[in-house]
The first five atom37 places (N, CA, C, CB, O) and aatype in JSON, in Angstrom:
{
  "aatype": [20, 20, 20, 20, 20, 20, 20, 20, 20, 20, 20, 20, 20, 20, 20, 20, 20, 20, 20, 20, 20, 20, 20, 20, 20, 20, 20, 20, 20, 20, 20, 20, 20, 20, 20, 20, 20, 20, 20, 20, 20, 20, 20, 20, 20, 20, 20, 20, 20, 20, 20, 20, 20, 20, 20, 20, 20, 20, 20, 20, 20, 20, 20, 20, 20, 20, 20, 20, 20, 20, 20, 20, 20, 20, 20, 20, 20, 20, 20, 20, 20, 20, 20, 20, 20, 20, 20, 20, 20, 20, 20, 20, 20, 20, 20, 20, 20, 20, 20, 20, 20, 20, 20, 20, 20, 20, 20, 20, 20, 20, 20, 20, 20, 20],
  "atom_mask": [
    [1, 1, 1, 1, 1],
    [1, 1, 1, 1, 1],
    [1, 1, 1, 1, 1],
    [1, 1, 1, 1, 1],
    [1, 1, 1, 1, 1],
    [1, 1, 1, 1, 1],
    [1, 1, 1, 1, 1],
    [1, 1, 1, 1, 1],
    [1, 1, 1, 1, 1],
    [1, 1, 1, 1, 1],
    [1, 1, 1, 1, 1],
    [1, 1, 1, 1, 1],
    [1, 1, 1, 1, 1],
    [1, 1, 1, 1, 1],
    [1, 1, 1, 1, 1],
    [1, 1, 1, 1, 1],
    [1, 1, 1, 1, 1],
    [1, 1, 1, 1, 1],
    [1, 1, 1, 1, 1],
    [1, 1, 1, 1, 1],
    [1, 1, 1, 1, 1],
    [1, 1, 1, 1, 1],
    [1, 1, 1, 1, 1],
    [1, 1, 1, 1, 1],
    [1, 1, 1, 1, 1],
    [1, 1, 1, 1, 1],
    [1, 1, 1, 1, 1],
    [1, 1, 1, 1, 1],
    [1, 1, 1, 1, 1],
    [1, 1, 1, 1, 1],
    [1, 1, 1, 1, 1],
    [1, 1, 1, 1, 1],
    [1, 1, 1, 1, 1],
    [1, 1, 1, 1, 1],
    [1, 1, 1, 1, 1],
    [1, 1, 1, 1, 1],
    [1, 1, 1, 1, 1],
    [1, 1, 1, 1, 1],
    [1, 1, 1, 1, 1],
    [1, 1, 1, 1, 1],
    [1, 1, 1, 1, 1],
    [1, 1, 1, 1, 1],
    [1, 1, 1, 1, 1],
    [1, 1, 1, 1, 1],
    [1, 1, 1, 1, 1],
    [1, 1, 1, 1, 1],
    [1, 1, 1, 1, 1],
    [1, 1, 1, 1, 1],
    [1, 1, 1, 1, 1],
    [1, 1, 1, 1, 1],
    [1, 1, 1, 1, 1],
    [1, 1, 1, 1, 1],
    [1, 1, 1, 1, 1],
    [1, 1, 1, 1, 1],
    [1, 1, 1, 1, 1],
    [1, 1, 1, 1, 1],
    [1, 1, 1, 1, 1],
    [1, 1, 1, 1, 1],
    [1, 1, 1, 1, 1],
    [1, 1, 1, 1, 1],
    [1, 1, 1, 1, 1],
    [1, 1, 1, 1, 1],
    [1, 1, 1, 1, 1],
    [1, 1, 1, 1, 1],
    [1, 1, 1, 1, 1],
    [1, 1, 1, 1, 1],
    [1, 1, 1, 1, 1],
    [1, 1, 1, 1, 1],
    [1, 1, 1, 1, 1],
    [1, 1, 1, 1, 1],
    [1, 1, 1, 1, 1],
    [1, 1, 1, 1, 1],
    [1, 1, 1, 1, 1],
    [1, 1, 1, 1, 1],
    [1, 1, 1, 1, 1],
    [1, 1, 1, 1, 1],
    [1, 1, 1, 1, 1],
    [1, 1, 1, 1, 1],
    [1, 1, 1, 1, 1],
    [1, 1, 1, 1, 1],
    [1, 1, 1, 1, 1],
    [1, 1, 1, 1, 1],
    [1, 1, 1, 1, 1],
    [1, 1, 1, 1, 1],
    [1, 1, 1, 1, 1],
    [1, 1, 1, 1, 1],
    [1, 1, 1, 1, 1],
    [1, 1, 1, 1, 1],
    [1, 1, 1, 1, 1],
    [1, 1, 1, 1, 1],
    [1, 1, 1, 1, 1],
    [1, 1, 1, 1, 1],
    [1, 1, 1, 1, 1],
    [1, 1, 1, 1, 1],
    [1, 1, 1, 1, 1],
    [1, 1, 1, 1, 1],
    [1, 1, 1, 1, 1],
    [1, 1, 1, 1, 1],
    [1, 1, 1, 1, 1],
    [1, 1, 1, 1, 1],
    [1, 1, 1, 1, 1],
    [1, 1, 1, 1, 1],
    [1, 1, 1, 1, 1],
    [1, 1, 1, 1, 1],
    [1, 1, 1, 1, 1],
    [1, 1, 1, 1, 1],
    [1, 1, 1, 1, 1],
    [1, 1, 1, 1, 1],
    [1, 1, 1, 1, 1],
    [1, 1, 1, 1, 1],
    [1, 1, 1, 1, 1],
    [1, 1, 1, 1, 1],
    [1, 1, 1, 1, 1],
    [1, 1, 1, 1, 1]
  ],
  "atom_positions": [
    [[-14.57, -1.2, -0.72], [-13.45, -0.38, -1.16], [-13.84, 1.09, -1.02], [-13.04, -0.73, -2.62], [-14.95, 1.46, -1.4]],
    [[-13.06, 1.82, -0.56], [-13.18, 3.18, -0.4], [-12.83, 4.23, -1.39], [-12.55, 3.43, 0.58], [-11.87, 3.91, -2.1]],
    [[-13.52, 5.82, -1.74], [-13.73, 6.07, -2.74], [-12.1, 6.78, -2.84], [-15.12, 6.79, -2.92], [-11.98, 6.73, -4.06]],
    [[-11.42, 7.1, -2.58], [-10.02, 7.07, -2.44], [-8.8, 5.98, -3.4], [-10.0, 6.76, -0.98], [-7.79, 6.32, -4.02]],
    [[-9.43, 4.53, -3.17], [-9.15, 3.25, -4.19], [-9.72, 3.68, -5.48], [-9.89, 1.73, -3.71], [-9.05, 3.8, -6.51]],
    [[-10.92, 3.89, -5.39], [-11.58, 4.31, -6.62], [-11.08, 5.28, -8.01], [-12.58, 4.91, -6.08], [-10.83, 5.09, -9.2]],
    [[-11.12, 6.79, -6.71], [-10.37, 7.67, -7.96], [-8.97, 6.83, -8.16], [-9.99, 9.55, -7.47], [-8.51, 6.96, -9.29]],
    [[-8.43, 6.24, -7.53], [-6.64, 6.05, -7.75], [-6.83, 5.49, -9.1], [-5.59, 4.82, -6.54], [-6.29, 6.03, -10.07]],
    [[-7.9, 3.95, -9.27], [-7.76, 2.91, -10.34], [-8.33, 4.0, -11.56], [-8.8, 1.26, -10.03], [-8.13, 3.78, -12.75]],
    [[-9.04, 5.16, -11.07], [-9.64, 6.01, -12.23], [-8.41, 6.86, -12.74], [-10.95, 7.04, -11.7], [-8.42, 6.86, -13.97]],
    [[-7.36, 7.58, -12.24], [-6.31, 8.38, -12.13], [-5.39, 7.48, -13.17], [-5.79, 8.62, -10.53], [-4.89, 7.8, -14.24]],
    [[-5.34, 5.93, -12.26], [-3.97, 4.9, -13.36], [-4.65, 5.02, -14.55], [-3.61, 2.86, -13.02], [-4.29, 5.74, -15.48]],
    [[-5.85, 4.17, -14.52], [-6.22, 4.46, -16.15], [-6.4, 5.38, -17.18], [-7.02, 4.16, -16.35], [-6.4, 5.04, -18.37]],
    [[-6.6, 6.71, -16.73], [-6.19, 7.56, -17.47], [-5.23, 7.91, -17.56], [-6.59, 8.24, -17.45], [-5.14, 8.95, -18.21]],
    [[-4.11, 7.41, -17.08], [-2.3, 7.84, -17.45], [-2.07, 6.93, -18.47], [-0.94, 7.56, -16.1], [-1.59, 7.25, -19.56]],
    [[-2.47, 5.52, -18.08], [-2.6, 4.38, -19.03], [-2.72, 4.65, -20.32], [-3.61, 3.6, -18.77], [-1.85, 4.42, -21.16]],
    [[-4.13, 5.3, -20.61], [-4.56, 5.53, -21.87], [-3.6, 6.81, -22.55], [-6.17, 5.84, -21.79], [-2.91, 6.58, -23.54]],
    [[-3.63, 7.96, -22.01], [-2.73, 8.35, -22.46], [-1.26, 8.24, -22.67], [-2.94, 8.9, -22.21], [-0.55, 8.99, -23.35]],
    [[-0.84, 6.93, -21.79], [0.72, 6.44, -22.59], [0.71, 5.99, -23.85], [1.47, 5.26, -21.94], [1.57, 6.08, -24.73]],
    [[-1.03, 5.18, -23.85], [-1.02, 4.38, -24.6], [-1.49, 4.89, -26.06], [-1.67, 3.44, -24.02], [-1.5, 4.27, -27.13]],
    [[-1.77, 5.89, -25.84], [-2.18, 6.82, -27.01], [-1.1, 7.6, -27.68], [-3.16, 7.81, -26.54], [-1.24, 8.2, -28.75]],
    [[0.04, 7.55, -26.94], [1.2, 8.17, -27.1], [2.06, 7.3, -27.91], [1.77, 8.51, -25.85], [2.7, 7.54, -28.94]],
    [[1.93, 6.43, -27.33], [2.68, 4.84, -28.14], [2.41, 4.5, -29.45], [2.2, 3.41, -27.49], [3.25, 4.24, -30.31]],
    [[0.89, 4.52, -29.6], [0.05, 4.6, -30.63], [0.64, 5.74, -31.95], [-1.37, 5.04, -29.91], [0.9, 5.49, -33.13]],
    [[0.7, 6.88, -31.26], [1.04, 7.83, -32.33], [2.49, 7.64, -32.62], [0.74, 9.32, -31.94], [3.0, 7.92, -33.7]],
    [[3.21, 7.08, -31.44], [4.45, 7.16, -32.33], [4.77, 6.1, -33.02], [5.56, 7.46, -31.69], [5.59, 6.09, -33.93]],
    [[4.17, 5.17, -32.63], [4.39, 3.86, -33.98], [3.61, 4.36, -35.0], [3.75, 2.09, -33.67], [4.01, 3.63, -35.91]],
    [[2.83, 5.04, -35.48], [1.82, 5.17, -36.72], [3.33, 6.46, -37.2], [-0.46, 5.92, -36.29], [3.86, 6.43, -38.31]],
    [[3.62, 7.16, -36.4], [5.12, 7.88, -37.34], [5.78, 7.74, -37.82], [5.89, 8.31, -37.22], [6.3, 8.33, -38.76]],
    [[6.06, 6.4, -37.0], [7.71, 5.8, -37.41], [7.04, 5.13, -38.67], [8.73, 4.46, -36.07], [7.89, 5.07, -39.56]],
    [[5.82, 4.58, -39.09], [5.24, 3.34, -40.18], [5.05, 4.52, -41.48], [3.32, 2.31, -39.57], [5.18, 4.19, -42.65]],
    [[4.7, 6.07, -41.02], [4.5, 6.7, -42.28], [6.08, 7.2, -42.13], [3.1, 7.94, -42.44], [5.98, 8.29, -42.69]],
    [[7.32, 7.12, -41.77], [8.69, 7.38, -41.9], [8.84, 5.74, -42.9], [9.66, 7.62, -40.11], [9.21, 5.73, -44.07]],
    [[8.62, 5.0, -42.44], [9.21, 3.71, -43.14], [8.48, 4.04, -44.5], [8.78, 2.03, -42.38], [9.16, 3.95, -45.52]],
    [[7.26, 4.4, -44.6], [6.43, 4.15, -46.23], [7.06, 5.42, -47.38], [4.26, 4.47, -46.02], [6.95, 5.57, -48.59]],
    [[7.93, 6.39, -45.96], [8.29, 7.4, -47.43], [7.35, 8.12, -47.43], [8.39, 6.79, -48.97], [7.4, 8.96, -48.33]],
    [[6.09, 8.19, -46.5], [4.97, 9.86, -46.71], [5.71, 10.52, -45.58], [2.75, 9.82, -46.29], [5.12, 11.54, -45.24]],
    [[7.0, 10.25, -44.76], [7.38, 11.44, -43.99], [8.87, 11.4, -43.98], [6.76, 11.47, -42.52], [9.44, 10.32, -44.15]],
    [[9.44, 12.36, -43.82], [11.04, 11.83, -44.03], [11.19, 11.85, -42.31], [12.39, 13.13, -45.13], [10.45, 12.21, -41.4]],
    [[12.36, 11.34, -42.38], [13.11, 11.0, -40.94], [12.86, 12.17, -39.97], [14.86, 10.81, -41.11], [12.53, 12.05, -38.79]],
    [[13.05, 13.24, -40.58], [13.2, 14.51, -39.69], [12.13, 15.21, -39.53], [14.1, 15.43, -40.12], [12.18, 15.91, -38.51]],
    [[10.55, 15.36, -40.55], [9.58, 15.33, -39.92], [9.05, 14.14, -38.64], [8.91, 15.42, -40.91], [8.39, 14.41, -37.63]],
    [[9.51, 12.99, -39.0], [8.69, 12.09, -38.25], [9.24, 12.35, -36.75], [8.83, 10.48, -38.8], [8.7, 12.01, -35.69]],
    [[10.77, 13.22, -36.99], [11.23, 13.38, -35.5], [10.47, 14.26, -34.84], [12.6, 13.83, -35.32], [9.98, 14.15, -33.72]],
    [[10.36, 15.54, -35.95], [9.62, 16.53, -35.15], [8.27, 16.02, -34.97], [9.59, 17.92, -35.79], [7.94, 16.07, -33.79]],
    [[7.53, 15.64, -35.59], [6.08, 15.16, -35.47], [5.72, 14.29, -33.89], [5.84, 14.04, -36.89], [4.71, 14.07, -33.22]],
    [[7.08, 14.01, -33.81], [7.22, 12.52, -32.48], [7.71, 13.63, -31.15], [9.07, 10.81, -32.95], [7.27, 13.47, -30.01]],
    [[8.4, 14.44, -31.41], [8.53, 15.61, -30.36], [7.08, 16.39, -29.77], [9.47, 16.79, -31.12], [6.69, 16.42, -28.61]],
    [[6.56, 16.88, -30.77], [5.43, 17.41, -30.92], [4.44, 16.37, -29.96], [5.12, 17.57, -32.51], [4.13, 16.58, -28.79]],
    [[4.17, 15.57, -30.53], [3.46, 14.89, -29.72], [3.82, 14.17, -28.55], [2.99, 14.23, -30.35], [2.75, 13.83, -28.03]],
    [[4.87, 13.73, -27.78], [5.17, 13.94, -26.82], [5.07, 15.2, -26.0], [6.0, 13.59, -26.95], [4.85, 15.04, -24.8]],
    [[5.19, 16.35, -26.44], [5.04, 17.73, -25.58], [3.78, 17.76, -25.75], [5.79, 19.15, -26.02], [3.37, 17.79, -24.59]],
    [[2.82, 17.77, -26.49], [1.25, 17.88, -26.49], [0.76, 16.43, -25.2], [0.55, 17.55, -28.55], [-0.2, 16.55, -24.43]],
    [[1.44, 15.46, -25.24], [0.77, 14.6, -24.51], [1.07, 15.3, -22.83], [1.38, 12.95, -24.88], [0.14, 15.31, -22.03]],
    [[2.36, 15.83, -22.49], [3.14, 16.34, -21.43], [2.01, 16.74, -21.06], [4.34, 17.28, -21.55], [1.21, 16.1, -20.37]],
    [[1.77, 18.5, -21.79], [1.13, 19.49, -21.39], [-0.3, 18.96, -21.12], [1.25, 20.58, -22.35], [-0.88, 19.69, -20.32]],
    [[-0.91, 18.13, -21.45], [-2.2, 17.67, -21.55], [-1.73, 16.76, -19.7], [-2.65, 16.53, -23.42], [-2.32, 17.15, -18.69]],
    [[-1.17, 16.15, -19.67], [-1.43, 15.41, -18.89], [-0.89, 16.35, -17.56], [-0.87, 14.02, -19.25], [-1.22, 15.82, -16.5]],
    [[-0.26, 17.43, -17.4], [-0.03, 18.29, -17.08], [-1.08, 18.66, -16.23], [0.31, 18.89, -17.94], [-1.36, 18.31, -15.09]],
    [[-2.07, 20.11, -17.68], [-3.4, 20.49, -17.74], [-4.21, 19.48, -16.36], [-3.99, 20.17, -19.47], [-4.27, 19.74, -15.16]],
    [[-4.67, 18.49, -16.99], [-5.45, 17.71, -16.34], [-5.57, 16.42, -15.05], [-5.73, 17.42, -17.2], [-6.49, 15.76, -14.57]],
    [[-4.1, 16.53, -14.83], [-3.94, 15.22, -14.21], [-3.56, 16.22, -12.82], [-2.64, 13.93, -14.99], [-2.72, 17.1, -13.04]],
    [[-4.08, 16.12, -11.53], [-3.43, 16.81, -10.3], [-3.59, 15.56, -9.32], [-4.25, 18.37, -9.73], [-4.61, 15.02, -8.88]],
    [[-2.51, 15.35, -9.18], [-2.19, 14.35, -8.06], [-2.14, 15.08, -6.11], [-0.41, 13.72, -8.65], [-1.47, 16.07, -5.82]],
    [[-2.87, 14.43, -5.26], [-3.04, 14.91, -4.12], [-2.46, 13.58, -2.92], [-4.68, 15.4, -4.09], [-3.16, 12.62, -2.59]],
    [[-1.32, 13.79, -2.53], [-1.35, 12.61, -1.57], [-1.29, 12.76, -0.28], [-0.43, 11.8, -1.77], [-0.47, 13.39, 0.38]],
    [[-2.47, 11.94, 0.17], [-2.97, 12.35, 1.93], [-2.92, 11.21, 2.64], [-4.62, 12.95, 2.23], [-3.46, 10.18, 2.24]],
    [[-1.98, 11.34, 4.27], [-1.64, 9.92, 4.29], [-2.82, 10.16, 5.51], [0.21, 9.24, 4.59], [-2.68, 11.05, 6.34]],
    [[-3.69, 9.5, 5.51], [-4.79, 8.96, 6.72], [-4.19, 8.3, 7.66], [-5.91, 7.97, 6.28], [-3.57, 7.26, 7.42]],
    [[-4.3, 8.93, 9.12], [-3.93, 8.39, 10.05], [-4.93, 7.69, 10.88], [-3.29, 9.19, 10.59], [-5.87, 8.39, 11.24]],
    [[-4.94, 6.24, 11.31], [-6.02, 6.07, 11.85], [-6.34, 6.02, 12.91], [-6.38, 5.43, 11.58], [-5.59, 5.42, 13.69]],
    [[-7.29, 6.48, 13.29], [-7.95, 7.07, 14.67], [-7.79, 6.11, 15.46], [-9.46, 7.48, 14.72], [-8.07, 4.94, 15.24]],
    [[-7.19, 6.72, 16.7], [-7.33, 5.72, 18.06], [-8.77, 5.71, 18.56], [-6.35, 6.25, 19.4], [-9.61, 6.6, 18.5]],
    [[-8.83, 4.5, 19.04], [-10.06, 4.82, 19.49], [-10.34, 5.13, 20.74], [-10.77, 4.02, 19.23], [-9.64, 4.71, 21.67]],
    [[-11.64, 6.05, 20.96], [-11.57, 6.56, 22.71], [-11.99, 5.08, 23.65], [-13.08, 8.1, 23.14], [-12.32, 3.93, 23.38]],
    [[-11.69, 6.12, 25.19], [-12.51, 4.94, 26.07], [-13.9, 5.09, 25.66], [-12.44, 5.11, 27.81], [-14.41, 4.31, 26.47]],
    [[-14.58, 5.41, 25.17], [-16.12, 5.44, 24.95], [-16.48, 4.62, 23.9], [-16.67, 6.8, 24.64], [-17.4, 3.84, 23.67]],
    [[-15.32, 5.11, 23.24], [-15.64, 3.59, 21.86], [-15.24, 2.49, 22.23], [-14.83, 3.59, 20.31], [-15.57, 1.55, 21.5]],
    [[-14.54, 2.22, 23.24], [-14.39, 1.05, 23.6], [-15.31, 0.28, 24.19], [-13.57, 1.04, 24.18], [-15.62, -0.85, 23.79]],
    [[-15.9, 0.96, 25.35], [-16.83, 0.76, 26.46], [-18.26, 0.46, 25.49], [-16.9, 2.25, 27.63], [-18.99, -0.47, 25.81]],
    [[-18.64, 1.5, 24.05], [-19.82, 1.3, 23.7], [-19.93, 0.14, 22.48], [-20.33, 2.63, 23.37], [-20.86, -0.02, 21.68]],
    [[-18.45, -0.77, 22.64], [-18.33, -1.77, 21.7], [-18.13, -2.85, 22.53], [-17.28, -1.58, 20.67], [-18.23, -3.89, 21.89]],
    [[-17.9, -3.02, 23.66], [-18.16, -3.8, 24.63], [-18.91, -5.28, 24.21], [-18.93, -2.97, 25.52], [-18.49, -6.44, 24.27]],
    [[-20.12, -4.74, 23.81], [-21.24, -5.93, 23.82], [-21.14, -6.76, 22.31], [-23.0, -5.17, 24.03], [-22.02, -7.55, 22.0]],
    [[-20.15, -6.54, 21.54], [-20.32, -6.79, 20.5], [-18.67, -7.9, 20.56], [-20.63, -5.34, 19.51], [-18.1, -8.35, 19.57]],
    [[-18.31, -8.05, 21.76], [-17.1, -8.97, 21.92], [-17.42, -10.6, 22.03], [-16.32, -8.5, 23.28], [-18.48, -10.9, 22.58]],
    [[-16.62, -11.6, 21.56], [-17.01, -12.68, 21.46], [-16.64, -13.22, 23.09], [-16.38, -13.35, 20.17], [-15.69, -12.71, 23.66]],
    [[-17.57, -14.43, 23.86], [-16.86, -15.05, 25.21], [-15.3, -14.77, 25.13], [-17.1, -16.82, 25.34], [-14.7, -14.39, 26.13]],
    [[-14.58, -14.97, 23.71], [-13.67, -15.58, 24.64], [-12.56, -14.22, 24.25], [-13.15, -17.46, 24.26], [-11.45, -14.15, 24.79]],
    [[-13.0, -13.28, 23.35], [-12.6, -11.99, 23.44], [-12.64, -11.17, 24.95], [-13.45, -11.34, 22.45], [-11.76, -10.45, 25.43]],
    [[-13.77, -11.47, 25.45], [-13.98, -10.81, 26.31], [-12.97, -11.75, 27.38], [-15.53, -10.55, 26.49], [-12.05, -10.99, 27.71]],
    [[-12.84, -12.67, 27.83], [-12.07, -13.63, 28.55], [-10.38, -12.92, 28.34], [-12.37, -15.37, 27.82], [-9.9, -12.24, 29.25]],
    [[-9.76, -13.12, 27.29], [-8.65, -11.84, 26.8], [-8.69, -10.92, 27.3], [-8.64, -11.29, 25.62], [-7.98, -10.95, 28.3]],
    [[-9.47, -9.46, 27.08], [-9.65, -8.98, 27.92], [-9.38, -8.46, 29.36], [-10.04, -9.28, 27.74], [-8.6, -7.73, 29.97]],
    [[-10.61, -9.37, 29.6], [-10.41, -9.72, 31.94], [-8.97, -9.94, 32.06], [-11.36, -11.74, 32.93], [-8.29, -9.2, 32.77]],
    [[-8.46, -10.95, 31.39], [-6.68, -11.41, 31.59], [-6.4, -10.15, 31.5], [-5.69, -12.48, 30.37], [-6.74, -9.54, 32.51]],
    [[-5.91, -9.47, 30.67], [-5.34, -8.24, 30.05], [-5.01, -7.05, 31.36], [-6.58, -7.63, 28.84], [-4.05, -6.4, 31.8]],
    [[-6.51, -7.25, 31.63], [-6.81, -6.18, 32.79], [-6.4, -6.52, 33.83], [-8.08, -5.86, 33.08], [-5.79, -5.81, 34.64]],
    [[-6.8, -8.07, 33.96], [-5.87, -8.11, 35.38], [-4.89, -7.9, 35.39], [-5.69, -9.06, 36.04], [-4.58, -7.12, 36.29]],
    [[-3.64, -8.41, 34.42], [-2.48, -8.02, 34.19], [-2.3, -6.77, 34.45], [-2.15, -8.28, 33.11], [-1.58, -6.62, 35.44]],
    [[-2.87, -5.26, 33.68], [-2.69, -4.76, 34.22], [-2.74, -4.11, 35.63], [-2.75, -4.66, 33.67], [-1.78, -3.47, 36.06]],
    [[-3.56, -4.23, 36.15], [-4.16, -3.68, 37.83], [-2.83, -4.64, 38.52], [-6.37, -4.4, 38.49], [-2.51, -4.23, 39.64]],
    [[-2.25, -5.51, 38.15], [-1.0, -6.15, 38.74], [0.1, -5.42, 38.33], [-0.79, -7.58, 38.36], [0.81, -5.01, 39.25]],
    [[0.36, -5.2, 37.46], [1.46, -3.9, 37.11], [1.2, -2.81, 37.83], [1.44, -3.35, 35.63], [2.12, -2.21, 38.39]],
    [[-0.04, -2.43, 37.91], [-0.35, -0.85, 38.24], [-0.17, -0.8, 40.26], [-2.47, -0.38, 37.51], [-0.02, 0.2, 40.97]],
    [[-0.28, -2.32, 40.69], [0.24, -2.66, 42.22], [1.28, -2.66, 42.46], [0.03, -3.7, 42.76], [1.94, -2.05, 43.3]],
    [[1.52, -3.37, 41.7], [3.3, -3.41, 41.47], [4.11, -1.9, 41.58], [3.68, -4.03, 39.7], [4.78, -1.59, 42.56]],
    [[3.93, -1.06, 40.42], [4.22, 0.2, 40.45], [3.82, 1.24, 41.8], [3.62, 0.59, 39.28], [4.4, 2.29, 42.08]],
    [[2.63, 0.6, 42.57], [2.15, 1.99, 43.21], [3.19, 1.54, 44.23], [0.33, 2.35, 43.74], [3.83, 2.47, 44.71]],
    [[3.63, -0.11, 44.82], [4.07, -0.72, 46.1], [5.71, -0.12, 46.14], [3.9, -2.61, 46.06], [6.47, -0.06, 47.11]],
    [[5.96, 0.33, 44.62], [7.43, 0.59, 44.54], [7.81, 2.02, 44.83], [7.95, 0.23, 43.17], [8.94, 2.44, 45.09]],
    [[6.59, 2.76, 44.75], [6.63, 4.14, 44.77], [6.67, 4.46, 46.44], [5.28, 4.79, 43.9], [7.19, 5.49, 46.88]],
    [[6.05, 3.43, 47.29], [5.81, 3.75, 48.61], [7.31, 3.47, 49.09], [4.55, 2.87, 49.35], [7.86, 4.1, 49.99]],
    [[7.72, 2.71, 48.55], [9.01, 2.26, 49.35], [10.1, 3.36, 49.55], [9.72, 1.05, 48.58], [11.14, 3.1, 50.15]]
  ]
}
């Protein structure tokens, strides 16, 4: 896995935790609103509050970068110097391939003369 996968699962889990810390505080609000240590309208503001503190925090710290990797063609040289690392019958594919083409590429030159 590439370090790209890495930060991402590192990035989710820290959004994670901080939803989940968010969730956390606002059920512990709403439980001191139910017991009567907060009235309705602190526990609103208290629940505002901490939603905008979680915002700005995740804000602050969280910078998302998205880079789409294109992947490299490969040259004739990488081809040619990977050569030896083809199986019989890869290489058999191949020869077909090629002949095919050099028959197209006759084809095309015989049409051009005409």
């Amino acid at each position: 896995m590439d370090f790209t996968q890495e930060m991402k699962k590192v990035l989710l889990a820290g959004i994670g935790a901080v939803a989940c810390t968010a969730e956390k505080a606002s059920s512990l609000v709403d439980e001191f609103v139910k017991k009567g240590e907060l009235t309705v309208e602190q526990g609103k503001v208290l629940n505002e509050e901490l939603k905008h503190k979680v915002n700005e925090a995740v804000k602050e710290h969280v910078h998302v970068t998205v880079v789409k990797e294109e992947p490299a063609e490969p040259s004739a040289q990488d081809i040619l110097n990977n050569l030896d690392k083809l199986t019989p019958q890869e290489r058999e594919e191949l020869k077909n391939k090629l002949s095919e083409m050099e028959k197209t590429d006759e084809c095309e030159c015989a049409d051009d003369e005409e």
